[in-house]
PDB file of C-alpha atoms in Angstrom:
ATOM      1  CA  MET A   1     130.547 103.434  12.314  1.00 63.00           C
ATOM      2  CA  LYS A   2     127.348 105.492  12.023  1.00 64.00           C
ATOM      3  CA  LYS A   3     126.911 104.465   8.387  1.00 67.00           C
ATOM      4  CA  LEU A   4     127.346 100.807   9.305  1.00 64.00           C
ATOM      5  CA  SER A   5     124.753 101.095  12.106  1.00 71.00           C
ATOM      6  CA  ALA A   6     122.272 102.796   9.798  1.00 70.00           C
ATOM      7  CA  ALA A   7     122.813 100.156   7.119  1.00 67.00           C
ATOM      8  CA  LEU A   8     122.280  97.337   9.639  1.00 68.00           C
ATOM      9  CA  LEU A   9     119.118  98.991  10.923  1.00 67.00           C
ATOM     10  CA  LEU A  10     117.788  99.370   7.390  1.00 66.00           C
ATOM     11  CA  LEU A  11     118.601  95.755   6.502  1.00 65.00           C
ATOM     12  CA  SER A  12     117.085  94.351   9.693  1.00 66.00           C
ATOM     13  CA  THR A  13     113.908  96.355   9.170  1.00 61.00           C
ATOM     14  CA  ALA A  14     113.586  95.159   5.585  1.00 56.00           C
ATOM     15  CA  ALA A  15     114.200  91.569   6.646  1.00 53.00           C
ATOM     16  CA  ILE A  16     111.338  91.503   9.163  1.00 58.00           C
ATOM     17  CA  ALA A  17     108.856  93.721   7.315  1.00 54.00           C
ATOM     18  CA  GLN A  18     105.706  91.937   6.240  1.00 57.00           C
ATOM     19  CA  PRO A  19     104.764  92.027   2.585  1.00 58.00           C
ATOM     20  CA  PHE A  20     101.749  94.167   1.689  1.00 56.00           C
ATOM     21  CA  ASP A  21      98.548  92.181   2.174  1.00 57.00           C
ATOM     22  CA  ASN A  22      96.453  92.644  -0.911  1.00 57.00           C
ATOM     23  CA  SER A  23      94.096  89.788  -0.087  1.00 61.00           C
ATOM     24  CA  LEU A  24      90.969  91.924   0.133  1.00 71.00           C
ATOM     25  CA  THR A  25      88.728  90.941  -2.686  1.00 80.00           C
ATOM     26  CA  GLU A  26      86.323  93.305  -4.350  1.00 83.00           C
ATOM     27  CA  GLU A  27      83.445  91.557  -2.568  1.00 82.00           C
ATOM     28  CA  ALA A  28      85.101  91.952   0.834  1.00 79.00           C
ATOM     29  CA  ILE A  29      85.609  95.662   0.177  1.00 80.00           C
ATOM     30  CA  LYS A  30      81.951  96.108  -0.855  1.00 82.00           C
ATOM     31  CA  LYS A  31      80.791  94.297   2.271  1.00 80.00           C
ATOM     32  CA  ARG A  32      82.968  96.509   4.451  1.00 78.00           C
ATOM     33  CA  LEU A  33      81.503  99.634   2.860  1.00 82.00           C
ATOM     34  CA  GLU A  34      77.847  98.580   3.198  1.00 82.00           C
ATOM     35  CA  PRO A  35      75.593 100.880   5.246  1.00 80.00           C
ATOM     36  CA  VAL A  36      75.207  99.952   8.892  1.00 76.00           C
ATOM     37  CA  GLY A  37      71.446 100.459   8.966  1.00 74.00           C
ATOM     38  CA  SER A  38      68.556 101.322   6.741  1.00 73.00           C
ATOM     39  CA  VAL A  39      65.907 103.982   6.526  1.00 74.00           C
ATOM     40  CA  TYR A  40      62.183 103.275   6.577  1.00 71.00           C
ATOM     41  CA  LEU A  41      60.283 105.182   3.918  1.00 74.00           C
ATOM     42  CA  ALA A  42      56.556 105.661   4.321  1.00 73.00           C
ATOM     43  CA  GLY A  43      54.696 103.264   2.062  1.00 73.00           C
ATOM     44  CA  ALA A  44      57.551 100.789   1.833  1.00 69.00           C
ATOM     45  CA  GLU A  45      56.418  97.183   1.997  1.00 68.00           C
ATOM     46  CA  ASP A  46      57.741  94.281   4.035  1.00 63.00           C
ATOM     47  CA  ILE A  47      58.438  96.393   7.089  1.00 61.00           C
ATOM     48  CA  ALA A  48      57.462  94.818  10.402  1.00 61.00           C
ATOM     49  CA  ALA A  49      55.819  97.298  12.721  1.00 57.00           C
ATOM     50  CA  ALA A  50      57.217  97.479  16.223  1.00 55.00           C
ATOM     51  CA  ALA A  51      54.865  95.913  18.708  1.00 55.00           C
ATOM     52  CA  PRO A  52      53.895  98.145  21.621  1.00 54.00           C
ATOM     53  CA  THR A  53      55.555  97.000  24.808  1.00 65.00           C
ATOM     54  CA  GLY A  54      52.984  98.459  27.163  1.00 70.00           C
ATOM     55  CA  PRO A  55      53.475 101.002  29.906  1.00 88.00           C
ATOM     56  CA  ARG A  56      56.768 100.971  31.753  1.00 91.00           C
ATOM     57  CA  SER A  57      56.834 100.591  35.500  1.00 93.00           C
ATOM     58  CA  GLY A  58      57.924 103.435  37.743  1.00 93.00           C
ATOM     59  CA  GLU A  59      61.151 101.580  38.469  1.00 94.00           C
ATOM     60  CA  GLN A  60      61.891 101.121  34.756  1.00 93.00           C
ATOM     61  CA  VAL A  61      61.368 104.821  34.064  1.00 92.00           C
ATOM     62  CA  TYR A  62      63.452 105.744  37.123  1.00 93.00           C
ATOM     63  CA  GLN A  63      66.347 103.517  36.060  1.00 93.00           C
ATOM     64  CA  ALA A  64      66.272 104.745  32.455  1.00 91.00           C
ATOM     65  CA  SER A  65      65.693 108.468  32.930  1.00 90.00           C
ATOM     66  CA  CYS A  66      65.614 109.603  36.551  1.00 92.00           C
ATOM     67  CA  PHE A  67      68.509 107.840  38.248  1.00 93.00           C
ATOM     68  CA  ALA A  68      71.255 110.053  36.819  1.00 91.00           C
ATOM     69  CA  CYS A  69      70.042 112.987  38.926  1.00 92.00           C
ATOM     70  CA  HIS A  70      67.753 111.543  41.593  1.00 92.00           C
ATOM     71  CA  GLY A  71      70.064 108.626  42.341  1.00 91.00           C
ATOM     72  CA  THR A  72      73.038 110.924  42.876  1.00 92.00           C
ATOM     73  CA  GLY A  73      71.421 114.154  44.027  1.00 91.00           C
ATOM     74  CA  ALA A  74      72.922 116.022  41.064  1.00 91.00           C
ATOM     75  CA  LEU A  75      71.879 119.658  40.680  1.00 89.00           C
ATOM     76  CA  GLY A  76      69.912 119.482  43.936  1.00 90.00           C
ATOM     77  CA  ALA A  77      67.587 116.699  42.773  1.00 92.00           C
ATOM     78  CA  PRO A  78      65.802 115.115  45.756  1.00 92.00           C
ATOM     79  CA  LYS A  79      67.386 111.799  46.648  1.00 91.00           C
ATOM     80  CA  THR A  80      66.566 110.930  50.250  1.00 90.00           C
ATOM     81  CA  ALA A  81      63.296 110.947  52.202  1.00 89.00           C
ATOM     82  CA  ASP A  82      64.370 114.213  53.860  1.00 92.00           C
ATOM     83  CA  ASP A  83      64.934 115.778  50.432  1.00 92.00           C
ATOM     84  CA  TRP A  84      61.519 114.632  49.235  1.00 91.00           C
ATOM     85  CA  ALA A  85      59.517 115.692  52.347  1.00 93.00           C
ATOM     86  CA  PRO A  86      59.022 119.404  51.487  1.00 93.00           C
ATOM     87  CA  ARG A  87      58.166 118.516  47.916  1.00 92.00           C
ATOM     88  CA  ILE A  88      55.649 115.845  48.926  1.00 93.00           C
ATOM     89  CA  ALA A  89      54.043 118.408  51.258  1.00 95.00           C
ATOM     90  CA  LYS A  90      53.133 120.520  48.207  1.00 94.00           C
ATOM     91  CA  GLY A  91      50.989 117.674  46.895  1.00 93.00           C
ATOM     92  CA  LYS A  92      51.223 115.040  44.241  1.00 92.00           C
ATOM     93  CA  ASP A  93      49.628 117.278  41.593  1.00 94.00           C
ATOM     94  CA  VAL A  94      52.449 119.821  41.995  1.00 94.00           C
ATOM     95  CA  LEU A  95      55.079 117.062  41.812  1.00 93.00           C
ATOM     96  CA  LEU A  96      53.526 115.713  38.627  1.00 94.00           C
ATOM     97  CA  ASP A  97      53.255 119.189  37.092  1.00 94.00           C
ATOM     98  CA  HIS A  98      56.925 119.919  37.845  1.00 94.00           C
ATOM     99  CA  ALA A  99      57.988 116.534  36.469  1.00 93.00           C
ATOM    100  CA  ILE A 100      56.017 116.972  33.240  1.00 93.00           C
ATOM    101  CA  ASN A 101      56.741 120.651  32.588  1.00 94.00           C
ATOM    102  CA  GLY A 102      60.123 121.009  34.283  1.00 92.00           C
ATOM    103  CA  PHE A 103      61.029 123.085  37.312  1.00 91.00           C
ATOM    104  CA  ASN A 104      64.296 124.826  38.214  1.00 90.00           C
ATOM    105  CA  ALA A 105      67.078 122.438  37.067  1.00 90.00           C
ATOM    106  CA  MET A 106      64.581 119.632  36.344  1.00 90.00           C
ATOM    107  CA  PRO A 107      64.072 119.365  32.568  1.00 91.00           C
ATOM    108  CA  PRO A 108      60.596 118.668  31.204  1.00 92.00           C
ATOM    109  CA  ARG A 109      59.700 115.006  31.598  1.00 89.00           C
ATOM    110  CA  GLY A 110      63.074 114.493  33.229  1.00 87.00           C
ATOM    111  CA  THR A 111      64.513 113.867  29.739  1.00 86.00           C
ATOM    112  CA  CYS A 112      62.097 110.942  29.143  1.00 89.00           C
ATOM    113  CA  MET A 113      60.371 112.527  26.173  1.00 88.00           C
ATOM    114  CA  ASP A 114      58.591 109.306  25.219  1.00 89.00           C
ATOM    115  CA  CYS A 115      57.156 108.718  28.701  1.00 90.00           C
ATOM    116  CA  SER A 116      53.427 109.070  29.157  1.00 91.00           C
ATOM    117  CA  ASP A 117      52.030 111.131  32.022  1.00 93.00           C
ATOM    118  CA  ASP A 118      51.071 107.872  33.764  1.00 94.00           C
ATOM    119  CA  GLU A 119      54.633 106.560  33.457  1.00 94.00           C
ATOM    120  CA  ILE A 120      55.999 109.772  34.939  1.00 94.00           C
ATOM    121  CA  ALA A 121      53.490 109.519  37.797  1.00 94.00           C
ATOM    122  CA  ALA A 122      54.613 105.916  38.364  1.00 95.00           C
ATOM    123  CA  ALA A 123      58.253 107.060  38.487  1.00 95.00           C
ATOM    124  CA  ILE A 124      57.358 109.697  41.086  1.00 94.00           C
ATOM    125  CA  ASP A 125      55.550 107.087  43.175  1.00 94.00           C
ATOM    126  CA  PHE A 126      58.617 104.827  42.925  1.00 94.00           C
ATOM    127  CA  MET A 127      60.999 107.602  44.001  1.00 92.00           C
ATOM    128  CA  ILE A 128      59.030 108.846  46.987  1.00 90.00           C
ATOM    129  CA  LYS A 129      58.624 105.386  48.514  1.00 86.00           C
TER     130      LYS A 129
END
């Protein structure tokens, strides 16, 4: 009985198995293997330069780089007005210095390495309001 069951299983599997799909053409394979992006080489022509977008607002910087810690209070980051009060008492220059250079668990520039000092100051203003 076991041999009959095994034979039926083998036959039923063979009956419903799909034939191998060899429909991929050489062109389709080449397209699938193309690089995802490209590399800009200095001096290359026909490359459009990225237009500057201007300074980001404090809210934009906060949402992109500050929210992960200051929105959740992670690692003791000030979140509420009560958390900010002793820090504000030290003065805005100290806050800016700590934000730019890092302080305790705060990484330099709060991980926004492409933020200008003015953008970081705007983010501080946004957070303390």
